[in-house]
Coordinates of C-alpha atoms in Angstrom, one line a residue:
Chain A
M8 CA 4.4 -58.4 -16.6
R9 CA 5.4 -61.9 -17.7
V10 CA 2.7 -63.7 -19.7
L11 CA 2.6 -67.2 -21.2
I12 CA 0.6 -67.4 -24.4
A13 CA -0.4 -70.8 -25.7
L14 CA -1.2 -70.8 -29.4
G15 CA -3.8 -73.2 -30.7
G16 CA -4.2 -74.8 -34.0
N17 CA -5.8 -71.8 -35.7
A18 CA -2.5 -69.9 -35.2
M19 CA -0.7 -72.6 -37.1
T20 CA -3.0 -73.8 -39.9
S21 CA -5.4 -72.3 -42.4
P22 CA -9.1 -71.7 -41.4
D23 CA -10.1 -75.1 -43.0
G24 CA -7.4 -76.8 -40.9
S25 CA -5.0 -77.4 -43.7
A26 CA -1.3 -77.6 -42.7
R27 CA 0.5 -77.3 -46.1
P28 CA 3.7 -75.3 -45.7
E29 CA 2.2 -72.2 -47.1
D30 CA -0.9 -72.5 -44.8
Q31 CA 1.4 -72.7 -41.7
R32 CA 3.5 -69.8 -42.8
A33 CA 0.5 -67.6 -43.5
A34 CA -1.3 -68.4 -40.3
I35 CA 1.9 -67.8 -38.2
M36 CA 2.4 -64.5 -39.8
V37 CA -1.1 -63.4 -38.8
A38 CA -0.5 -64.7 -35.2
M39 CA 2.8 -63.0 -34.9
E40 CA 1.3 -59.6 -35.7
E41 CA -0.8 -60.1 -32.6
I42 CA 2.1 -61.2 -30.5
A43 CA 4.3 -58.4 -31.7
D44 CA 1.7 -55.9 -30.4
I45 CA 1.9 -57.5 -27.0
V46 CA 5.7 -57.6 -27.0
G47 CA 5.8 -54.1 -28.2
S48 CA 3.7 -53.0 -25.2
G49 CA 6.4 -54.1 -22.9
V50 CA 5.0 -57.5 -21.8
Q51 CA 7.5 -60.3 -21.3
V52 CA 6.1 -63.1 -23.5
V53 CA 6.7 -66.8 -23.4
L54 CA 5.1 -68.6 -26.3
T55 CA 4.0 -72.2 -26.6
H56 CA 2.1 -73.8 -29.4
G57 CA 0.2 -76.9 -30.6
N58 CA 1.3 -79.2 -33.3
G59 CA -1.5 -81.7 -34.0
P60 CA -2.0 -81.3 -37.8
Q61 CA 1.8 -81.2 -38.3
V62 CA 2.4 -84.4 -36.3
G63 CA -0.5 -85.9 -38.2
N64 CA 1.3 -85.2 -41.5
L65 CA 4.6 -86.7 -40.2
L66 CA 2.9 -89.9 -39.1
V67 CA 1.4 -90.3 -42.5
K68 CA 4.8 -89.9 -44.1
N69 CA 6.2 -92.4 -41.6
E70 CA 3.6 -95.0 -42.6
I71 CA 3.7 -94.5 -46.4
A72 CA 7.5 -94.5 -46.6
A73 CA 8.1 -97.3 -44.1
H74 CA 9.3 -99.7 -46.8
V75 CA 12.2 -97.4 -47.7
V76 CA 13.0 -95.3 -44.7
P77 CA 12.8 -96.5 -41.1
P78 CA 9.8 -94.7 -39.3
V79 CA 10.8 -92.4 -36.5
P80 CA 9.0 -92.7 -33.1
L81 CA 6.1 -90.4 -32.2
D82 CA 8.2 -88.3 -29.8
W83 CA 10.6 -87.5 -32.7
C84 CA 7.7 -86.2 -34.7
G85 CA 7.0 -83.7 -31.9
A86 CA 10.6 -82.7 -31.8
Q87 CA 10.6 -82.1 -35.6
T88 CA 7.6 -79.8 -35.3
Q89 CA 9.4 -77.7 -32.7
G90 CA 12.0 -77.0 -35.3
T91 CA 9.8 -76.1 -38.2
I92 CA 7.2 -74.1 -36.3
G93 CA 10.0 -72.5 -34.3
V94 CA 11.7 -71.2 -37.4
L95 CA 8.4 -69.9 -38.8
I96 CA 7.6 -68.1 -35.5
M97 CA 11.1 -66.6 -35.3
N98 CA 11.2 -65.3 -38.8
A99 CA 7.6 -63.9 -38.6
L100 CA 7.9 -62.4 -35.2
E101 CA 11.4 -60.9 -35.7
T102 CA 10.0 -59.3 -38.9
S103 CA 6.9 -58.0 -37.2
L104 CA 8.9 -56.5 -34.3
A105 CA 11.3 -54.8 -36.7
R106 CA 8.5 -53.2 -38.6
R107 CA 7.2 -51.7 -35.3
G108 CA 10.6 -50.5 -34.4
V109 CA 10.6 -52.7 -31.3
V110 CA 14.2 -53.4 -30.4
A111 CA 13.9 -54.4 -26.7
S112 CA 13.1 -58.1 -27.5
K113 CA 13.9 -60.7 -30.1
P114 CA 12.4 -64.2 -30.4
T115 CA 14.4 -67.3 -29.6
V116 CA 13.3 -71.0 -29.6
L117 CA 14.3 -73.8 -27.3
V118 CA 14.0 -77.4 -28.3
S119 CA 12.2 -78.6 -25.1
R120 CA 11.3 -81.7 -23.3
T121 CA 8.6 -82.5 -20.7
L122 CA 9.2 -85.1 -18.1
V123 CA 6.5 -87.6 -17.5
N124 CA 6.3 -90.6 -15.1
A125 CA 7.3 -93.9 -16.7
D126 CA 4.4 -95.5 -14.6
D127 CA 1.8 -92.8 -15.6
P128 CA -1.5 -94.8 -15.8
H129 CA -2.2 -93.3 -19.2
F130 CA 0.5 -95.5 -20.7
A131 CA -1.5 -98.5 -19.9
Q132 CA -4.7 -96.9 -21.1
P133 CA -4.0 -94.8 -24.2
S134 CA -6.9 -92.4 -24.9
K135 CA -5.7 -89.6 -27.2
P136 CA -6.7 -90.0 -30.9
I137 CA -4.1 -88.6 -33.3
G138 CA -3.4 -88.5 -37.1
R139 CA -5.6 -89.5 -40.0
Y140 CA -8.6 -91.8 -40.2
L141 CA -8.1 -95.2 -41.9
S142 CA -10.4 -98.1 -42.8
E143 CA -10.7 -101.0 -40.4
A144 CA -8.5 -103.2 -42.7
E145 CA -5.7 -100.5 -42.8
A146 CA -5.9 -100.0 -39.1
A147 CA -5.7 -103.8 -38.5
N148 CA -2.4 -103.9 -40.3
L149 CA -1.0 -101.2 -38.0
V150 CA -2.4 -102.9 -34.9
A151 CA -0.5 -106.0 -36.0
H152 CA 2.7 -103.8 -35.8
G153 CA 1.9 -102.9 -32.2
Q154 CA -0.1 -99.7 -32.5
T155 CA -3.5 -99.1 -30.8
W156 CA -6.3 -98.0 -33.2
R157 CA -9.9 -97.5 -32.3
D158 CA -13.2 -97.3 -34.3
Q159 CA -14.2 -93.6 -34.2
G160 CA -17.5 -94.1 -36.0
Q161 CA -18.5 -92.7 -39.4
R162 CA -15.0 -91.3 -40.3
G163 CA -13.2 -94.6 -39.6
W164 CA -10.4 -95.8 -37.3
R165 CA -7.8 -93.6 -35.7
R166 CA -4.6 -94.3 -33.8
I167 CA -4.8 -93.9 -30.0
V168 CA -1.8 -93.0 -28.0
A169 CA -1.0 -92.3 -24.4
S170 CA -1.3 -88.7 -23.1
P171 CA 0.5 -88.7 -19.8
E172 CA 0.5 -85.9 -17.2
P173 CA 3.3 -83.4 -17.6
V174 CA 5.5 -83.5 -14.5
E175 CA 8.3 -81.0 -15.2
C176 CA 9.3 -78.8 -18.1
L177 CA 13.0 -79.8 -18.2
D178 CA 14.2 -76.8 -20.2
A179 CA 12.3 -74.1 -18.2
A180 CA 15.5 -73.0 -16.5
A181 CA 17.1 -72.1 -19.8
A182 CA 13.9 -70.3 -20.8
H183 CA 14.1 -68.3 -17.6
V184 CA 17.6 -67.2 -18.4
L185 CA 16.6 -66.0 -21.9
L186 CA 13.5 -64.2 -20.6
D187 CA 15.6 -62.4 -18.0
A188 CA 17.9 -61.3 -20.8
G189 CA 14.9 -59.8 -22.7
Y190 CA 14.1 -62.5 -25.2
T191 CA 10.6 -63.6 -26.2
V192 CA 11.0 -67.3 -25.7
V193 CA 9.3 -70.1 -27.6
C194 CA 9.3 -73.2 -25.4
A195 CA 7.5 -76.5 -24.9
G196 CA 5.9 -76.6 -28.4
G197 CA 3.4 -79.4 -28.8
G198 CA 3.4 -79.8 -25.0
G199 CA 7.1 -80.6 -25.1
V200 CA 8.9 -83.8 -26.2
P201 CA 7.9 -86.4 -23.7
V202 CA 10.8 -88.1 -21.8
I203 CA 11.0 -90.4 -18.9
R204 CA 13.7 -91.0 -16.4
N205 CA 14.7 -94.7 -16.4
A206 CA 15.5 -96.7 -13.3
G207 CA 19.2 -96.0 -13.8
G208 CA 18.5 -92.2 -14.0
A209 CA 18.9 -92.0 -17.8
L210 CA 16.6 -89.7 -19.7
A211 CA 14.9 -91.3 -22.7
G212 CA 12.2 -90.2 -25.1
V213 CA 8.9 -92.0 -24.9
E214 CA 6.1 -92.4 -27.5
A215 CA 3.3 -90.2 -26.2
V216 CA 1.7 -86.8 -26.7
I217 CA 1.3 -84.3 -23.9
D218 CA -1.6 -81.9 -23.8
K219 CA -0.1 -78.6 -24.8
D220 CA -2.3 -76.6 -22.5
L221 CA -1.6 -78.7 -19.5
T222 CA 2.1 -78.3 -20.2
A223 CA 1.5 -74.5 -20.7
A224 CA 0.0 -74.3 -17.2
L225 CA 3.0 -76.1 -15.7
L226 CA 5.5 -74.0 -17.7
A227 CA 3.8 -70.8 -16.7
R228 CA 4.1 -71.7 -13.0
Q229 CA 7.8 -72.8 -13.4
L230 CA 8.6 -69.5 -15.1
G231 CA 6.7 -67.3 -12.6
A232 CA 4.3 -65.9 -15.1
G233 CA 1.4 -64.0 -13.6
T234 CA -0.9 -64.7 -16.5
M235 CA -1.4 -67.7 -18.8
L236 CA -3.4 -67.0 -21.9
I237 CA -4.8 -69.8 -24.1
A238 CA -5.4 -68.4 -27.6
T239 CA -8.1 -70.3 -29.5
D240 CA -10.8 -69.8 -32.1
V241 CA -13.6 -68.6 -29.9
D242 CA -13.8 -65.3 -28.0
A243 CA -14.6 -66.9 -24.6
V244 CA -15.6 -70.1 -22.9
M245 CA -19.3 -70.7 -23.4
T246 CA -22.0 -72.4 -21.3
G247 CA -24.7 -74.0 -23.3
Y248 CA -22.4 -74.3 -26.3
G249 CA -24.3 -75.8 -29.2
T250 CA -27.7 -75.0 -27.7
P251 CA -29.9 -72.1 -28.8
E252 CA -28.7 -70.0 -25.9
P253 CA -24.9 -70.1 -25.7
R254 CA -23.6 -67.7 -23.0
P255 CA -20.0 -66.5 -22.9
L256 CA -18.3 -66.6 -19.5
G257 CA -16.4 -63.4 -18.4
D258 CA -14.8 -63.3 -15.0
V259 CA -15.1 -66.7 -13.3
T260 CA -13.6 -68.4 -10.3
V261 CA -11.8 -71.7 -10.4
A262 CA -14.5 -73.3 -8.2
R263 CA -17.3 -72.1 -10.5
L264 CA -15.5 -73.2 -13.7
R265 CA -14.7 -76.6 -12.2
D266 CA -18.3 -77.0 -11.2
L267 CA -19.5 -76.2 -14.8
A268 CA -16.9 -78.7 -16.2
E269 CA -18.1 -81.4 -13.9
R270 CA -21.6 -80.8 -15.2
G271 CA -20.3 -81.6 -18.7
E272 CA -20.5 -78.1 -20.2
F273 CA -17.3 -78.4 -22.1
G274 CA -16.2 -80.9 -24.8
S275 CA -13.6 -83.5 -23.7
G276 CA -11.5 -83.1 -26.9
S277 CA -11.6 -79.3 -27.3
M278 CA -12.6 -76.8 -24.6
G279 CA -12.4 -79.4 -21.7
P280 CA -8.5 -79.6 -21.5
K281 CA -8.2 -75.8 -21.9
V282 CA -10.6 -75.2 -19.0
D283 CA -8.7 -77.8 -17.0
A284 CA -5.3 -76.1 -17.7
A285 CA -6.8 -72.7 -16.9
C286 CA -8.1 -74.0 -13.6
R287 CA -4.8 -75.7 -12.7
F288 CA -2.9 -72.5 -13.3
A289 CA -5.4 -70.1 -11.6
A290 CA -5.6 -72.4 -8.6
G291 CA -2.0 -71.5 -7.9
G292 CA -2.9 -67.8 -7.6
G293 CA -2.3 -66.7 -11.2
R294 CA -4.7 -65.3 -13.8
A295 CA -5.8 -67.6 -16.6
I296 CA -7.4 -66.3 -19.8
I297 CA -9.1 -68.1 -22.7
T298 CA -9.9 -66.0 -25.7
H299 CA -9.6 -65.7 -29.5
L300 CA -6.2 -65.2 -31.0
S301 CA -7.3 -61.8 -32.3
K302 CA -8.4 -60.7 -28.8
I303 CA -5.2 -61.3 -26.9
G304 CA -4.5 -57.6 -26.3
E305 CA -8.0 -56.7 -25.2
A306 CA -8.1 -59.7 -22.9
L307 CA -4.8 -58.9 -21.2
S308 CA -6.4 -55.4 -20.4
G309 CA -9.5 -57.1 -19.0
R310 CA -11.8 -56.2 -21.9
A311 CA -12.3 -59.6 -23.5
G312 CA -12.2 -63.3 -23.0
T313 CA -12.9 -65.6 -20.1
V314 CA -10.7 -64.7 -17.1
V315 CA -10.2 -67.4 -14.5
T316 CA -9.0 -66.5 -11.0
R317 CA -8.9 -68.4 -7.7
D318 CA -10.8 -65.8 -5.8
E319 CA -13.6 -63.4 -6.8
T320 CA -12.4 -60.3 -8.6
N321 CA -14.1 -57.0 -7.9
Chain B
M1 CA 38.1 -71.6 -22.1
R2 CA 35.3 -71.5 -24.6
V3 CA 35.4 -74.2 -27.3
L4 CA 33.1 -74.8 -30.2
I5 CA 32.9 -78.5 -31.2
A6 CA 31.4 -79.5 -34.5
L7 CA 30.2 -83.1 -34.6
G8 CA 30.3 -84.9 -37.9
G9 CA 28.3 -87.7 -39.3
N10 CA 30.0 -90.4 -37.2
A11 CA 28.7 -88.8 -34.1
M12 CA 25.2 -89.2 -35.4
T13 CA 25.0 -92.4 -37.3
S14 CA 26.2 -96.0 -37.0
P15 CA 29.7 -97.0 -38.4
D16 CA 28.1 -98.1 -41.7
G17 CA 26.3 -94.8 -42.1
S18 CA 22.9 -96.0 -41.1
A19 CA 20.6 -93.4 -39.6
R20 CA 17.8 -95.6 -38.1
P21 CA 16.5 -94.1 -34.9
E22 CA 18.4 -96.6 -32.8
D23 CA 21.6 -96.0 -34.7
Q24 CA 21.3 -92.2 -34.1
R25 CA 20.5 -92.7 -30.4
A26 CA 23.5 -95.1 -29.9
A27 CA 26.0 -93.0 -31.8
I28 CA 25.0 -89.8 -29.9
M29 CA 25.3 -91.6 -26.6
V30 CA 28.9 -92.5 -27.5
A31 CA 29.7 -89.0 -28.6
M32 CA 28.2 -87.4 -25.5
E33 CA 30.4 -89.5 -23.2
E34 CA 33.3 -87.7 -24.9
I35 CA 31.6 -84.3 -24.6
A36 CA 30.7 -84.9 -21.0
D37 CA 34.4 -85.4 -20.2
I38 CA 35.2 -82.0 -21.8
V39 CA 32.4 -80.2 -20.0
G40 CA 33.4 -81.9 -16.8
S41 CA 36.9 -80.5 -17.1
G42 CA 35.5 -77.0 -16.9
V43 CA 35.5 -76.1 -20.6
Q44 CA 32.6 -74.0 -21.9
V45 CA 31.3 -76.0 -24.8
V46 CA 29.2 -74.9 -27.8
L47 CA 28.1 -77.9 -29.9
T48 CA 27.0 -78.0 -33.5
H49 CA 26.4 -81.0 -35.6
G50 CA 25.8 -82.3 -39.1
N51 CA 22.5 -83.7 -40.4
G52 CA 23.2 -85.2 -43.9
P53 CA 21.8 -88.7 -43.5
Q54 CA 18.8 -87.4 -41.4
V55 CA 17.9 -84.9 -44.1
G56 CA 18.3 -87.6 -46.7
N57 CA 15.7 -89.7 -45.0
L58 CA 13.3 -86.8 -44.7
L59 CA 13.6 -86.0 -48.4
V60 CA 12.8 -89.6 -49.3
K61 CA 9.7 -89.5 -47.1
N62 CA 8.7 -86.2 -48.8
E63 CA 8.9 -87.8 -52.2
I64 CA 7.2 -91.1 -51.4
A65 CA 4.3 -89.6 -49.5
A66 CA 3.8 -86.6 -51.8
H67 CA 0.6 -87.9 -53.2
V68 CA -1.0 -87.8 -49.7
V69 CA 0.9 -85.2 -47.7
P70 CA 2.3 -82.0 -49.1
P71 CA 6.1 -82.1 -49.1
V72 CA 7.9 -79.6 -46.9
P73 CA 10.8 -77.5 -48.3
L74 CA 14.4 -78.5 -47.8
D75 CA 15.0 -75.8 -45.1
W76 CA 12.2 -77.3 -43.1
C77 CA 13.9 -80.7 -43.2
G78 CA 16.9 -79.1 -41.6
A79 CA 14.8 -77.5 -38.9
Q80 CA 13.2 -80.9 -38.2
T81 CA 16.6 -82.5 -37.6
Q82 CA 17.6 -79.8 -35.2
G83 CA 14.6 -80.9 -33.1
T84 CA 15.3 -84.6 -33.1
I85 CA 19.1 -84.5 -32.8
G86 CA 18.7 -81.8 -30.2
V87 CA 16.6 -83.9 -28.0
L88 CA 18.9 -86.9 -28.4
I89 CA 21.9 -84.8 -27.5
M90 CA 20.2 -83.3 -24.5
N91 CA 19.0 -86.6 -23.1
A92 CA 22.4 -88.3 -23.6
L93 CA 24.5 -85.4 -22.4
E94 CA 22.4 -84.6 -19.3
T95 CA 22.6 -88.3 -18.4
S96 CA 26.4 -88.5 -18.9
L97 CA 27.0 -85.3 -16.9
A98 CA 24.8 -86.6 -14.1
R99 CA 26.7 -89.9 -13.9
R100 CA 29.9 -87.9 -13.6
G101 CA 28.4 -85.7 -10.9
V102 CA 28.9 -82.6 -13.0
V103 CA 26.4 -80.0 -11.9
A104 CA 28.0 -76.8 -13.2
S105 CA 26.5 -77.2 -16.7
K106 CA 23.4 -78.5 -18.4
P107 CA 22.7 -78.9 -22.1
T108 CA 20.2 -76.7 -24.0
V109 CA 19.3 -76.6 -27.7
L110 CA 18.4 -73.5 -29.7
V111 CA 16.5 -73.8 -33.0
S112 CA 18.8 -71.7 -35.1
R113 CA 18.9 -69.9 -38.4
T114 CA 21.8 -68.8 -40.6
L115 CA 21.5 -65.8 -42.7
V116 CA 22.6 -66.1 -46.3
N117 CA 22.6 -63.5 -49.2
A118 CA 19.6 -63.8 -51.5
D119 CA 21.9 -63.1 -54.4
D120 CA 24.6 -65.6 -53.3
P121 CA 26.0 -66.9 -56.6
H122 CA 25.6 -70.5 -55.4
F123 CA 21.8 -70.2 -55.8
A124 CA 22.3 -69.8 -59.6
Q125 CA 24.8 -72.6 -59.6
P126 CA 23.8 -75.4 -57.2
S127 CA 26.6 -77.7 -56.4
K128 CA 25.9 -79.8 -53.3
P129 CA 24.6 -83.4 -53.8
I130 CA 22.1 -84.5 -51.2
G131 CA 19.9 -87.4 -50.4
R132 CA 19.6 -90.8 -52.1
Y133 CA 20.7 -92.0 -55.6
L134 CA 17.9 -92.6 -58.2
S135 CA 17.8 -93.9 -61.7
E136 CA 17.8 -91.4 -64.6
A137 CA 14.1 -92.0 -65.2
E138 CA 13.2 -91.3 -61.6
A139 CA 15.4 -88.3 -61.5
A140 CA 13.9 -86.9 -64.7
N141 CA 10.5 -87.0 -63.0
L142 CA 11.8 -84.8 -60.2
V143 CA 13.6 -82.5 -62.6
A144 CA 10.2 -81.9 -64.3
H145 CA 9.0 -80.7 -60.8
G146 CA 11.7 -78.1 -60.7
Q147 CA 14.5 -79.8 -58.9
T148 CA 18.1 -80.1 -60.1
W149 CA 19.5 -83.7 -60.4
R150 CA 22.9 -84.7 -61.8
D151 CA 24.4 -87.9 -63.1
Q152 CA 26.9 -89.0 -60.4
G153 CA 28.2 -92.0 -62.3
Q154 CA 27.9 -95.6 -61.3
R155 CA 25.6 -95.1 -58.3
G156 CA 23.0 -93.1 -60.3
W157 CA 21.6 -89.6 -60.2
R158 CA 21.5 -87.3 -57.2
R159 CA 19.7 -84.1 -56.3
I160 CA 21.9 -81.0 -56.4
V161 CA 21.1 -78.0 -54.2
A162 CA 22.6 -74.6 -53.5
S163 CA 25.1 -74.4 -50.7
P164 CA 25.4 -70.6 -50.1
E165 CA 28.0 -68.9 -47.8
P166 CA 26.9 -68.4 -44.2
V167 CA 26.8 -64.7 -43.5
E168 CA 25.5 -64.5 -39.9
C169 CA 24.3 -66.9 -37.2
L170 CA 21.1 -65.1 -36.3
D171 CA 20.6 -66.8 -33.0
A172 CA 24.2 -66.5 -31.7
A173 CA 23.3 -63.7 -29.3
A174 CA 20.8 -66.1 -27.5
A175 CA 23.5 -68.8 -27.4
H176 CA 25.9 -66.2 -25.8
V177 CA 23.4 -65.5 -23.0
L178 CA 23.0 -69.2 -22.3
L179 CA 26.8 -69.9 -22.4
D180 CA 27.4 -67.0 -20.0
A181 CA 24.8 -68.6 -17.7
G182 CA 26.8 -71.8 -17.6
Y183 CA 24.9 -73.9 -20.2
T184 CA 26.4 -76.2 -22.8
V185 CA 24.7 -74.9 -25.9
V186 CA 23.7 -76.8 -29.0
C187 CA 23.3 -74.3 -31.9
A188 CA 23.4 -74.1 -35.7
G189 CA 22.7 -77.8 -36.2
G190 CA 23.1 -78.8 -39.9
G191 CA 24.8 -75.5 -40.5
G192 CA 21.7 -73.6 -39.4
V193 CA 18.3 -73.3 -41.1
P194 CA 19.1 -71.0 -44.1
V195 CA 17.1 -67.7 -44.2
I196 CA 17.3 -64.7 -46.4
R197 CA 16.3 -61.1 -45.8
N198 CA 13.8 -60.0 -48.4
A199 CA 13.9 -56.5 -50.0
G200 CA 11.2 -55.4 -47.5
G201 CA 13.3 -56.6 -44.6
A202 CA 11.3 -59.7 -43.9
L203 CA 13.1 -62.9 -43.0
A204 CA 12.2 -66.0 -44.9
G205 CA 13.4 -69.6 -45.2
V206 CA 15.2 -70.6 -48.4
E207 CA 15.8 -74.0 -50.0
A208 CA 19.5 -74.6 -49.5
V209 CA 22.0 -76.4 -47.2
I210 CA 24.8 -74.6 -45.6
D211 CA 28.1 -76.4 -44.9
K212 CA 28.0 -77.1 -41.2
D213 CA 31.8 -76.5 -40.7
L214 CA 31.7 -73.2 -42.4
T215 CA 28.8 -72.2 -40.2
A216 CA 30.8 -73.5 -37.2
A217 CA 33.7 -71.3 -38.0
L218 CA 31.4 -68.3 -38.2
L219 CA 29.6 -69.2 -35.0
A220 CA 32.8 -69.8 -33.1
R221 CA 33.9 -66.2 -34.0
Q222 CA 30.5 -64.7 -33.2
L223 CA 30.7 -66.4 -29.7
G224 CA 34.3 -65.4 -29.0
A225 CA 35.4 -69.1 -28.8
G226 CA 39.2 -69.4 -28.6
T227 CA 39.1 -72.9 -30.2
M228 CA 37.1 -74.5 -32.8
L229 CA 37.3 -78.3 -33.0
I230 CA 36.0 -80.3 -35.9
A231 CA 35.3 -83.9 -34.8
T232 CA 35.4 -86.4 -37.6
D233 CA 36.4 -90.0 -38.3
V234 CA 40.2 -89.6 -38.8
D235 CA 42.8 -88.7 -36.2
A236 CA 44.3 -85.9 -38.2
V237 CA 44.3 -84.2 -41.6
M238 CA 46.5 -86.2 -44.0
T239 CA 48.7 -85.3 -46.9
G240 CA 49.1 -88.1 -49.5
Y241 CA 45.7 -89.5 -48.3
G242 CA 44.9 -92.6 -50.4
T243 CA 48.6 -93.0 -51.4
P244 CA 51.0 -95.6 -50.0
E245 CA 52.5 -92.8 -47.8
P246 CA 49.8 -90.9 -46.0
R247 CA 51.3 -88.4 -43.5
P248 CA 49.3 -86.9 -40.7
L249 CA 49.6 -83.1 -40.2
G250 CA 50.2 -82.0 -36.6
D251 CA 50.7 -78.2 -35.9
V252 CA 50.3 -76.3 -39.2
T253 CA 49.8 -72.6 -40.1
V254 CA 46.9 -71.3 -42.1
A255 CA 49.3 -70.4 -45.0
R256 CA 50.8 -73.8 -45.2
L257 CA 47.4 -75.6 -45.0
R258 CA 45.9 -73.3 -47.7
D259 CA 48.9 -74.1 -49.8
L260 CA 48.3 -77.8 -49.5
A261 CA 44.6 -77.4 -50.2
E262 CA 45.4 -75.5 -53.4
R263 CA 47.6 -78.4 -54.5
G264 CA 44.5 -80.6 -54.3
E265 CA 45.6 -82.6 -51.2
F266 CA 42.1 -82.7 -49.7
G267 CA 38.8 -84.1 -51.1
S268 CA 36.3 -81.5 -52.2
G269 CA 33.4 -83.4 -50.6
S270 CA 34.9 -84.5 -47.3
M271 CA 38.2 -83.0 -45.8
G272 CA 38.3 -79.9 -48.1
P273 CA 35.4 -78.0 -46.5
K274 CA 36.8 -78.9 -43.0
V275 CA 40.2 -77.5 -43.9
D276 CA 38.6 -74.4 -45.4
A277 CA 36.5 -73.9 -42.2
A278 CA 39.6 -74.4 -40.0
C279 CA 41.6 -71.9 -42.0
R280 CA 38.9 -69.3 -41.9
F281 CA 38.6 -69.6 -38.1
A282 CA 42.4 -69.7 -37.5
A283 CA 43.0 -66.8 -39.8
G284 CA 41.1 -64.6 -37.3
G285 CA 43.6 -65.6 -34.6
G286 CA 41.9 -68.6 -33.0
R287 CA 43.0 -72.2 -32.8
A288 CA 41.3 -74.7 -35.1
I289 CA 41.6 -78.5 -34.5
I290 CA 40.6 -81.4 -36.7
T291 CA 40.6 -84.8 -35.1
H292 CA 38.7 -88.0 -34.4
L293 CA 35.7 -87.8 -32.1
S294 CA 37.5 -90.1 -29.6
K295 CA 40.5 -87.8 -29.5
I296 CA 38.8 -84.5 -28.5
G297 CA 40.2 -84.3 -25.0
E298 CA 43.8 -85.2 -26.1
A299 CA 43.6 -82.7 -29.0
L300 CA 42.5 -79.9 -26.7
S301 CA 45.6 -80.5 -24.6
G302 CA 47.7 -80.4 -27.7
R303 CA 48.4 -84.2 -27.8
A304 CA 46.5 -85.2 -30.9
G305 CA 44.9 -84.0 -34.1
T306 CA 45.8 -81.3 -36.6
V307 CA 46.1 -77.9 -35.0
V308 CA 45.8 -74.9 -37.2
T309 CA 47.0 -71.5 -36.2
R310 CA 47.6 -68.2 -38.0
D311 CA 51.2 -67.9 -36.9
E312 CA 53.9 -70.6 -36.1
T313 CA 53.5 -72.1 -32.7
N314 CA 56.6 -72.9 -30.7

């Protein structure tokens, strides 16, 4: 069984959302204990992960140090987090597997890119808020330098960037080779570093962020994974979330889940993209699961989480 | 033929040493044209690269933004550069190969770690200067925060870190799998992210930098490469460098080169470590080459560069 597991922020930061180095290290050690159990059970695992708080930190450094060191573009920040999170994951998972006596698989991490269309309409209409909140005056200064910032209400202004559709995980073929050789492969961290193909055919990085769960759905399909599991901080997708009667969804079809999404049941910044990614993957015939990081094992055996399939299960 | 090519700073920065994003991108595009010719000729290539100026920039950002964002440790800076340089290399090399119609190989980049001994004596006696020069007063402030800084003379004070011996490239086995599948593999960038194995067996990052050429020699041996080529900014190793009569070395044995090194012919910060790495690799029976980035092809055919072998060639 080949499973793609997409790790959310709670696998990479402390419960209060802090992303100090020690917070990241501790959170990843907890997450890798869960992953080691899955790998130890014989499942072929592909891991991908978010990087929001980490990129946020790098952007702040870019800004504050800009008078001394030239800032690096947004896509470089994503590449940087693939390196740091990748090493933390390898060290923690290799240690957890060794403690269990699992010798059949070792972790490996690919620096990985995701192709997007240069004419993706999201470039003209950036919509994804990233990084820290600033005052209107501070934001105005960065707008003068070509960035897009938007008033987000009480907490202040925030940078808005393009979040184009992932078209192809360019490094999936290398991941395939490593999976076939028995590796647990970390790939497409942060949704992959966004690149475009110029008119002349040249590949070039582009300033954007790609939704990590949408990339995960694409990567899972490219790698022939039967299951894509999105690990997050709730046990299941809920209807009536935030009302007095929230109800967890168990087995659900793509059609039913899309119907609920259209009725506005899921938040656009949080559960919405996860539900969208799960539906995209399941629509192709696979099984998509959304559950809590600590419930991965149970969910893979059908005893926890929201399980999305194209057709009714029975 | 499997060849490991170690790219030095001039493949990653502009001629004046600047490492702005556009300088890095331009330099890597030039270097990858050279590499594409080699790959196109049917040679199996493993690439590794330095990261000094890039890590220098990250350390400055760490310092300047420390009051807002928690600084990341030195080993994380190395991991970050594997991501950014890795993406630049992949985009440039994939483009250069496609333009030549080379379809037999594609580039791929592994986030990679190098094991060092926790009790390596270099940890007690740090010796490697890194990052920018500061005034004595500025350096004193960082010394108070636990760092080691040393008076480097006219240009000011510089941070000194440990540069332990590389013991094992932990991700070489994954590189081996990818090479066997036809990939051009980028591995051990910046000498690899240094990790130690704790008493309990756990792997953990450690604040240090590993000489990229010494790691290259180790990686070349682990991967069974017949040739290790160190690409730098001179055509060959010189004796009498800086004197009125510099003489380039062509074919040379390990014994002869070590003899010259002991007599102080090579600078400790520049050519010395390259000569040391070349001797280590060649002592195991392989061929080590030191030459200019633009002479890689000629040197591989024996028409340029300093070629180091264990025994006399004839």
